[in-house]
Coordinates of C-alpha atoms and ligand atoms in Angstrom, one line a residue:
M1 CA 141.9 4.3 -23.6
Y2 CA 139.6 5.7 -21.0
W3 CA 141.3 9.0 -20.4
E4 CA 141.9 11.0 -23.6
K5 CA 142.5 14.6 -23.0
E6 CA 142.4 15.2 -26.7
I7 CA 138.9 13.8 -27.2
E8 CA 137.6 15.5 -24.1
T9 CA 138.8 18.9 -25.2
L10 CA 138.2 18.5 -29.0
P11 CA 137.2 21.8 -30.6
R12 CA 133.6 22.1 -31.6
E13 CA 134.1 21.8 -35.3
K14 CA 136.1 18.7 -34.9
L15 CA 133.5 17.2 -32.5
D16 CA 130.8 18.0 -35.1
A17 CA 132.8 16.4 -37.9
L18 CA 133.4 13.3 -35.7
Q19 CA 129.7 13.1 -34.9
A20 CA 128.6 13.3 -38.5
E21 CA 131.0 10.6 -39.5
R22 CA 130.0 8.3 -36.6
L23 CA 126.3 9.0 -37.2
K24 CA 126.6 8.0 -40.8
A25 CA 128.2 4.7 -39.8
T26 CA 125.5 4.2 -37.1
L27 CA 122.7 4.7 -39.6
R28 CA 124.2 2.1 -41.9
Q29 CA 124.6 -0.3 -38.9
A30 CA 121.0 0.4 -37.7
A31 CA 119.6 -0.4 -41.1
R32 CA 120.6 -4.0 -40.5
S33 CA 118.2 -4.3 -37.6
P34 CA 114.6 -5.5 -38.4
H35 CA 113.2 -2.4 -36.7
Y36 CA 115.2 0.3 -38.4
G37 CA 115.3 -1.7 -41.7
R38 CA 111.5 -1.4 -41.7
V39 CA 111.3 2.2 -40.5
F40 CA 113.8 3.3 -43.2
R41 CA 111.8 1.5 -45.9
E42 CA 108.5 2.9 -44.7
T43 CA 109.8 6.5 -44.5
G44 CA 111.8 6.3 -47.7
F45 CA 114.9 7.6 -45.9
S46 CA 118.0 5.5 -46.6
P47 CA 121.2 5.9 -44.6
G48 CA 122.8 6.9 -47.9
D49 CA 120.7 10.1 -47.9
F50 CA 122.4 11.3 -44.7
N51 CA 125.0 14.0 -45.5
S52 CA 125.5 16.2 -42.5
L53 CA 124.1 17.0 -39.0
A54 CA 121.6 19.3 -40.6
D55 CA 119.8 16.1 -41.8
V56 CA 119.2 14.9 -38.2
P57 CA 115.6 16.2 -37.9
K58 CA 114.8 14.0 -40.9
L59 CA 115.7 10.8 -39.0
P60 CA 113.1 8.8 -37.2
L61 CA 112.5 9.2 -33.5
T62 CA 112.6 6.1 -31.2
T63 CA 110.5 5.6 -28.1
K64 CA 110.4 3.2 -25.2
D65 CA 107.3 1.7 -26.8
D66 CA 109.2 1.0 -30.0
L67 CA 111.7 -1.0 -27.9
R68 CA 108.8 -2.8 -26.1
E69 CA 107.1 -3.6 -29.4
N70 CA 110.3 -5.1 -30.8
W71 CA 110.8 -7.3 -27.8
P72 CA 113.1 -9.1 -27.6
Y73 CA 115.5 -9.0 -30.6
G74 CA 113.9 -6.6 -33.1
F75 CA 116.6 -3.9 -32.6
L76 CA 119.6 -6.2 -33.2
A77 CA 122.0 -5.1 -35.9
V78 CA 124.3 -8.0 -35.5
P79 CA 123.8 -11.8 -35.5
R80 CA 122.9 -13.0 -32.0
E81 CA 126.1 -14.9 -31.6
E82 CA 128.0 -11.6 -31.6
L83 CA 126.4 -10.5 -28.4
V84 CA 128.0 -11.0 -25.0
R85 CA 125.7 -9.3 -22.5
M86 CA 122.2 -8.3 -21.9
H87 CA 120.9 -5.6 -19.6
S88 CA 117.5 -4.1 -18.9
S89 CA 116.0 -0.8 -17.7
S90 CA 114.6 -0.7 -14.2
G91 CA 111.0 -0.7 -15.5
T92 CA 110.2 2.4 -13.5
T93 CA 107.4 3.4 -15.9
G94 CA 106.2 0.1 -17.2
R95 CA 107.5 -3.0 -18.8
A96 CA 111.4 -3.0 -18.7
T97 CA 113.2 -2.7 -22.0
V98 CA 116.3 -4.9 -22.9
I99 CA 119.6 -3.8 -24.4
F100 CA 122.3 -6.1 -25.9
H101 CA 126.0 -5.5 -26.2
T102 CA 128.8 -6.9 -28.3
A103 CA 132.3 -7.2 -26.8
G104 CA 133.2 -4.0 -28.6
D105 CA 130.1 -2.2 -27.1
L106 CA 131.1 -3.3 -23.6
D107 CA 134.6 -2.1 -24.1
A108 CA 133.4 1.4 -25.2
W109 CA 130.9 1.6 -22.4
T110 CA 133.6 0.6 -19.8
N111 CA 135.9 3.3 -21.1
L112 CA 133.1 5.9 -20.8
V113 CA 132.4 5.0 -17.1
A114 CA 136.1 5.0 -16.4
R115 CA 136.4 8.4 -18.1
C116 CA 133.7 9.8 -15.8
M117 CA 135.3 8.4 -12.7
Y118 CA 138.8 9.6 -13.6
M119 CA 137.4 13.1 -14.3
T120 CA 136.4 13.5 -10.7
G121 CA 139.7 12.3 -9.3
V122 CA 139.4 8.5 -9.0
R123 CA 142.7 6.8 -9.4
K124 CA 144.2 3.3 -9.3
A125 CA 144.9 3.4 -5.6
D126 CA 141.2 4.0 -4.7
V127 CA 139.0 1.4 -3.1
F128 CA 135.6 1.6 -4.8
Q129 CA 132.5 0.3 -3.1
N130 CA 129.6 -0.1 -5.5
M131 CA 126.3 0.1 -3.5
M132 CA 124.1 -0.4 -6.5
T133 CA 122.0 -3.4 -7.5
Y134 CA 123.9 -5.9 -9.6
G135 CA 122.3 -7.9 -12.2
L136 CA 120.2 -6.7 -15.1
F137 CA 120.3 -3.1 -13.8
T138 CA 123.1 -1.2 -15.4
G139 CA 124.3 0.7 -12.4
G140 CA 126.0 -2.4 -10.9
L141 CA 128.1 -3.9 -13.6
G142 CA 128.5 -0.6 -15.5
F143 CA 130.4 1.1 -12.7
H144 CA 132.1 -2.1 -11.6
Y145 CA 133.9 -2.5 -14.9
G146 CA 134.6 1.2 -15.2
A147 CA 136.4 1.2 -11.8
E148 CA 138.3 -2.0 -12.6
R149 CA 139.5 -0.4 -15.8
I150 CA 141.1 2.4 -13.8
G151 CA 142.6 -0.2 -11.6
C152 CA 140.7 0.4 -8.4
L153 CA 140.1 -2.3 -5.9
V154 CA 136.4 -2.9 -6.4
I155 CA 134.0 -4.1 -3.6
P156 CA 130.9 -5.3 -5.4
A157 CA 128.7 -4.8 -2.3
G158 CA 125.4 -4.5 -4.2
A159 CA 122.4 -2.6 -2.8
G160 CA 120.9 -2.7 0.7
N161 CA 122.2 -4.3 3.9
S162 CA 123.1 -0.9 5.3
K163 CA 125.0 -2.1 8.4
R164 CA 127.2 -4.3 6.3
Q165 CA 127.9 -1.5 3.9
I166 CA 129.2 0.7 6.7
Q167 CA 131.2 -2.2 8.0
L168 CA 132.8 -2.8 4.6
M169 CA 133.5 0.9 4.3
Q170 CA 135.4 0.9 7.6
D171 CA 137.2 -2.5 7.3
F172 CA 138.5 -2.0 3.7
E173 CA 139.0 1.7 3.9
T174 CA 136.7 2.5 1.0
T175 CA 137.5 5.9 -0.6
V176 CA 134.9 6.0 -3.4
I177 CA 131.3 4.9 -3.4
H178 CA 128.4 4.7 -5.8
I179 CA 125.0 5.2 -4.2
I180 CA 121.4 6.2 -4.9
P181 CA 120.9 9.7 -3.4
S182 CA 117.7 8.8 -1.6
Y183 CA 119.5 5.8 -0.1
A184 CA 122.4 8.1 0.9
L185 CA 119.9 10.2 2.9
H186 CA 118.4 7.2 4.5
L187 CA 121.8 5.8 5.4
T188 CA 122.5 8.9 7.6
G189 CA 120.1 7.3 10.2
V190 CA 122.0 4.1 10.1
F191 CA 125.3 5.8 10.7
E192 CA 123.7 7.6 13.7
E193 CA 122.3 4.4 15.0
L194 CA 125.7 2.7 14.8
E195 CA 127.4 5.8 16.2
V196 CA 129.8 5.8 13.3
D197 CA 131.0 9.3 12.3
P198 CA 131.4 9.1 8.5
R199 CA 133.9 12.0 8.6
K200 CA 136.1 10.5 11.2
D201 CA 135.5 6.8 11.0
T202 CA 135.6 6.3 7.2
K203 CA 138.0 7.3 4.4
V204 CA 135.3 7.9 1.8
R205 CA 136.0 11.1 -0.2
I206 CA 134.0 10.8 -3.4
A207 CA 130.4 9.6 -3.9
F208 CA 128.7 9.1 -7.3
V209 CA 125.0 9.8 -6.8
G210 CA 122.5 9.2 -9.6
A211 CA 119.9 7.0 -11.2
E212 CA 117.1 9.2 -9.9
P213 CA 116.2 12.9 -9.9
H214 CA 117.5 14.8 -6.9
T215 CA 117.9 18.5 -6.1
E216 CA 121.1 20.5 -5.5
K217 CA 119.9 20.7 -1.8
T218 CA 120.0 16.9 -1.6
R219 CA 123.5 16.9 -2.9
K220 CA 124.4 19.6 -0.3
R221 CA 122.9 17.6 2.5
I222 CA 124.8 14.5 1.5
E223 CA 128.1 16.5 1.2
E224 CA 127.5 18.3 4.5
Y225 CA 126.5 15.2 6.5
Y226 CA 129.2 12.9 5.2
G227 CA 132.0 15.2 4.1
W228 CA 132.1 13.5 0.7
K229 CA 132.2 15.3 -2.6
A230 CA 129.0 14.1 -4.4
F231 CA 129.0 14.0 -8.2
N232 CA 125.8 13.6 -10.2
S233 CA 125.8 10.7 -12.6
Y234 CA 123.2 10.4 -15.3
G235 CA 122.6 7.5 -17.6
L236 CA 119.9 5.2 -18.9
S237 CA 120.0 1.6 -20.1
E238 CA 119.0 2.5 -23.6
M239 CA 122.2 4.5 -23.9
N240 CA 124.3 1.8 -22.1
G241 CA 123.6 2.9 -18.5
P242 CA 125.9 5.1 -16.4
G243 CA 128.6 7.0 -18.3
V244 CA 126.3 9.1 -20.5
A245 CA 126.6 12.4 -18.6
F246 CA 128.6 13.2 -15.5
E247 CA 129.7 16.1 -13.4
C248 CA 133.3 17.3 -13.5
T249 CA 135.0 18.8 -10.4
A250 CA 133.3 22.2 -11.3
Q251 CA 130.0 20.5 -10.2
N252 CA 128.1 22.8 -12.5
G253 CA 126.1 20.7 -15.0
L254 CA 126.9 17.3 -16.4
H255 CA 129.2 16.8 -19.4
I256 CA 127.4 14.7 -21.9
W257 CA 129.9 12.7 -24.0
E258 CA 129.3 13.9 -27.5
D259 CA 131.9 11.6 -29.1
N260 CA 129.6 8.7 -28.1
F261 CA 126.1 10.3 -28.2
L262 CA 124.4 12.8 -30.4
V263 CA 122.4 15.2 -28.2
E264 CA 119.2 17.1 -29.0
I265 CA 116.8 18.9 -26.8
L266 CA 113.3 18.9 -28.3
D267 CA 110.0 20.3 -27.3
P268 CA 108.1 17.2 -26.1
E269 CA 104.8 18.4 -27.7
T270 CA 106.0 19.7 -31.1
L271 CA 109.1 17.5 -31.3
K272 CA 111.0 20.5 -32.7
P273 CA 114.3 21.7 -31.2
V274 CA 113.9 24.2 -28.4
P275 CA 115.9 27.5 -28.7
D276 CA 119.4 27.2 -27.3
G277 CA 119.6 26.9 -23.5
E278 CA 115.8 26.2 -23.1
E279 CA 114.4 23.3 -21.3
G280 CA 113.0 20.3 -23.2
E281 CA 113.2 16.6 -23.6
L282 CA 116.6 15.0 -24.0
V283 CA 116.9 13.0 -27.2
M284 CA 120.0 10.9 -27.9
T285 CA 121.5 8.8 -30.6
T286 CA 124.2 6.2 -30.0
L287 CA 127.3 7.0 -32.1
R288 CA 129.4 3.9 -31.4
R289 CA 127.1 1.0 -30.7
E290 CA 127.4 -2.0 -33.0
G291 CA 125.0 -4.6 -31.4
M292 CA 122.0 -2.3 -30.9
P293 CA 122.3 1.2 -32.3
I294 CA 119.4 3.5 -31.3
V295 CA 118.5 6.6 -33.3
R296 CA 117.0 9.7 -31.7
Y297 CA 115.8 8.0 -28.5
R298 CA 113.2 10.0 -26.6
T299 CA 114.5 9.7 -23.0
K300 CA 111.5 11.7 -21.6
D301 CA 114.0 13.3 -19.3
L302 CA 113.7 17.0 -19.0
T303 CA 116.8 19.2 -19.0
R304 CA 118.5 22.0 -20.9
I305 CA 121.9 22.6 -22.3
L306 CA 124.0 25.0 -20.1
P307 CA 125.3 27.8 -22.2
G308 CA 129.0 28.6 -22.4
P309 CA 132.2 26.7 -21.8
C310 CA 133.0 24.8 -18.6
E311 CA 135.9 26.0 -16.5
C312 CA 137.5 22.6 -16.6
G313 CA 138.3 23.1 -20.3
R314 CA 136.3 20.1 -21.6
T315 CA 134.3 21.0 -24.8
H316 CA 131.5 18.4 -24.5
R317 CA 128.4 20.3 -23.7
R318 CA 126.8 20.2 -20.3
I319 CA 123.2 19.5 -19.4
E320 CA 121.6 20.9 -16.3
R321 CA 120.8 18.6 -13.4
L322 CA 117.7 16.6 -14.6
K323 CA 114.3 17.8 -13.5
G324 CA 112.6 14.4 -13.9
R325 CA 110.7 12.7 -16.6
T326 CA 107.7 14.0 -18.5
D327 CA 105.9 11.0 -16.9
D328 CA 106.7 12.3 -13.4
M329 CA 104.6 15.4 -13.8
M330 CA 101.5 15.4 -11.6
I331 CA 98.5 17.3 -12.8
L332 CA 96.4 18.5 -9.9
K333 CA 93.5 20.9 -10.3
G334 CA 95.0 22.0 -13.5
V335 CA 98.4 22.7 -12.0
N336 CA 101.5 20.9 -13.2
I337 CA 103.8 19.8 -10.5
F338 CA 107.1 17.8 -10.4
P339 CA 108.1 15.8 -7.3
I340 CA 111.5 17.6 -7.5
Q341 CA 109.7 20.9 -6.7
I342 CA 108.4 19.5 -3.5
E343 CA 111.8 18.1 -2.6
K344 CA 113.4 21.5 -3.2
K345 CA 110.9 23.3 -0.9
L346 CA 111.0 20.7 1.8
L347 CA 114.7 20.5 2.2
D348 CA 114.8 24.2 2.8
I349 CA 112.7 24.0 5.9
P350 CA 114.7 23.5 9.2
G351 CA 113.6 20.3 10.9
V352 CA 112.6 18.4 7.8
G353 CA 114.3 15.0 7.7
M354 CA 115.6 12.7 5.0
N355 CA 112.5 11.2 3.3
F356 CA 109.2 12.2 1.9
L357 CA 106.3 10.6 0.0
I358 CA 103.5 12.2 -2.1
V359 CA 100.1 10.5 -2.2
L360 CA 97.4 11.6 -4.6
E361 CA 93.8 10.8 -3.8
R362 CA 90.5 11.6 -5.5
K363 CA 87.7 12.6 -3.2
G364 CA 84.5 13.1 -5.3
F365 CA 85.5 15.6 -7.9
N366 CA 88.4 16.8 -6.0
D367 CA 92.0 15.8 -6.2
E368 CA 94.0 15.9 -3.0
M369 CA 97.7 15.8 -2.4
I370 CA 99.0 14.3 0.8
V371 CA 102.7 15.0 1.5
K372 CA 104.1 12.7 4.2
V373 CA 107.4 14.1 5.5
E374 CA 109.9 12.7 7.9
V375 CA 111.0 15.3 10.4
A376 CA 113.7 15.4 13.1
R377 CA 113.3 13.2 16.1
E378 CA 113.2 16.2 18.5
F379 CA 109.7 17.1 17.1
F380 CA 108.3 13.9 18.7
D381 CA 109.0 14.8 22.3
G382 CA 105.3 15.3 23.1
D383 CA 105.1 19.0 22.4
L384 CA 102.2 19.0 20.0
L385 CA 102.3 22.7 19.5
K386 CA 105.8 22.5 18.1
L387 CA 104.7 19.7 15.8
Q388 CA 101.6 21.7 14.6
K389 CA 103.7 24.8 14.0
L390 CA 106.1 22.8 11.8
Q391 CA 103.2 21.2 9.9
R392 CA 101.7 24.6 9.3
R393 CA 105.0 26.0 8.1
I394 CA 105.5 23.1 5.6
T395 CA 101.9 23.5 4.3
E396 CA 102.4 27.2 3.8
E397 CA 105.8 26.9 2.1
L398 CA 104.5 24.2 -0.3
K399 CA 101.3 26.1 -1.0
G400 CA 103.4 29.2 -1.9
D401 CA 105.3 27.2 -4.5
I402 CA 102.8 24.7 -6.0
L403 CA 99.7 26.9 -5.6
I404 CA 97.5 24.2 -4.1
T405 CA 97.2 23.3 -0.5
P406 CA 98.5 19.9 0.3
K407 CA 97.6 17.9 3.4
V408 CA 100.9 17.6 5.3
E409 CA 101.5 14.6 7.6
L410 CA 104.6 14.5 9.7
A411 CA 106.4 11.2 10.3
E412 CA 109.2 10.0 12.5
P413 CA 112.7 9.5 11.1
G414 CA 113.0 6.2 9.2
S415 CA 109.3 5.5 9.3
L416 CA 108.4 6.1 5.6
P417 CA 108.8 3.3 3.2
K418 CA 112.2 3.1 1.5
T419 CA 113.5 1.1 -1.4
E420 CA 117.0 -0.2 -2.1
G421 CA 116.7 1.1 -5.6
K422 CA 115.2 4.2 -7.0
A423 CA 112.9 6.0 -4.5
V424 CA 109.2 5.9 -5.2
R425 CA 108.2 9.5 -4.6
V426 CA 104.6 9.5 -5.8
I427 CA 101.7 7.1 -5.1
D428 CA 98.8 8.0 -7.3
N429 CA 95.5 6.5 -6.1
R430 CA 93.3 8.5 -8.4
K431 CA 91.0 6.4 -10.6
D432 CA 90.0 7.8 -13.9
Ligands
ADP1 P1 114.0 3.1 -16.1 O1 113.9 4.0 -17.3 O2 113.1 2.0 -16.2 O3 114.0 3.8 -14.8 P2 116.9 2.9 -16.2 O4 117.6 2.1 -15.1 O5 117.5 2.8 -17.6 O6 115.4 2.4 -16.2 O7 117.0 4.4 -15.7 C1 117.2 5.5 -16.5 C2 116.4 6.7 -16.0 O8 116.7 7.0 -14.7 C3 116.7 7.9 -16.8 O9 116.0 8.0 -18.0 C4 116.3 9.0 -15.8 O10 114.9 9.2 -15.8 C5 116.7 8.4 -14.5 N1 118.0 8.9 -14.0 C6 119.2 8.3 -14.1 N2 120.2 9.0 -13.6 C7 119.6 10.2 -13.2 C8 120.1 11.4 -12.6 N3 121.4 11.6 -12.3 N4 119.3 12.4 -12.4 C9 117.9 12.2 -12.7 N5 117.4 11.1 -13.2 C10 118.2 10.1 -13.5
ZN2 ZN1 133.7 20.6 -16.7

């Protein structure tokens, strides 16, 4: 079943007991894989030594490199003939990693995605247009099967082809979509070009936005422009893909499904748990996977647990909107900067458009940050003074926040490079 009120509102003690029981089974299952079999042997920890959640810190951590080193089948805990599907990560930070599923794994994953969608109000009568890349990427098939499980009419549109997307939306009266947030911002320009008013000329009411970091401001822009409710969807291929953590209608943090995942927030340097409510690296363990269980996976994604209960009544804890990966952090002149900080500042400035790009250069011993920003068309009417004023304002605002002075270049709407998948926000041309 994908919608189980009882599971979603399970009291903490019961949730903890369920996690401990599932973790014990997961460890036994994991020990069958070549990788964990070896790790358990080497560390002298056997799954039989696990008694309660208090033992979790004794368990081995798993990294993307472990997955890469065990390419392709070193994490399998079942015979290969039991597998029915393979997916992979997007390879945003290096060689992609692969994940395998049994039929049971796919069923559990599908239920999770359906649970997320149902939570935001998606029902059988909805028409769901999935604007994510199909294929190895999990955002396509993951959402596809989730929506089918609810009984929606699914349009597997795939990514890109903006004009056709809008046409499909209109012709088939799409009510729910799944879209990458940077692409949703880009699509505003296409709606304008086609003179289609998304509020009047389409029936879309819900958008799932995710797969990449984005700020609250980006969500607001999407909601204001389109009139959609936009819900943040977080997932990663190593933990299935979408369906890991999702916003409810309170839109205040993402419920992370603790009946399927054990959640820890660790200090990325010391690898010790951070105090409650503080930011750190999200570390997760699969609690139901048969084919490829993963223990204490270091996601490199930075977030924190939001304190207190959610107004919706669900007991599964909430994580804050993700800040980005530890890998995304840029170090310039000794200052640590996340692309999301730049996004936050930029979108506050009137006239700033829908896309930006950060380029890092090394000039002699100096690092330089160039921020290319699309701004509204009206700034390109030949009034150079107006343009310079905006450029100065952006420079000052950024400097005030990130403490270094970037070189700001203003660009016309739609002129900066865009991708159909996750946006590339930083180009680092510095050579070591
Ligand atoms: P890759 O790790 O190669 O990008 P995946 O397709 O598995 O491959 O992507 C998962 C990653 O995408 C997450 O670890 C996270 O960094 C990012 N991500 C996914 N959803 C969100 C979201 N809603 N907010 C921020 N980052 C996200
Ligand atoms: Zn909630």
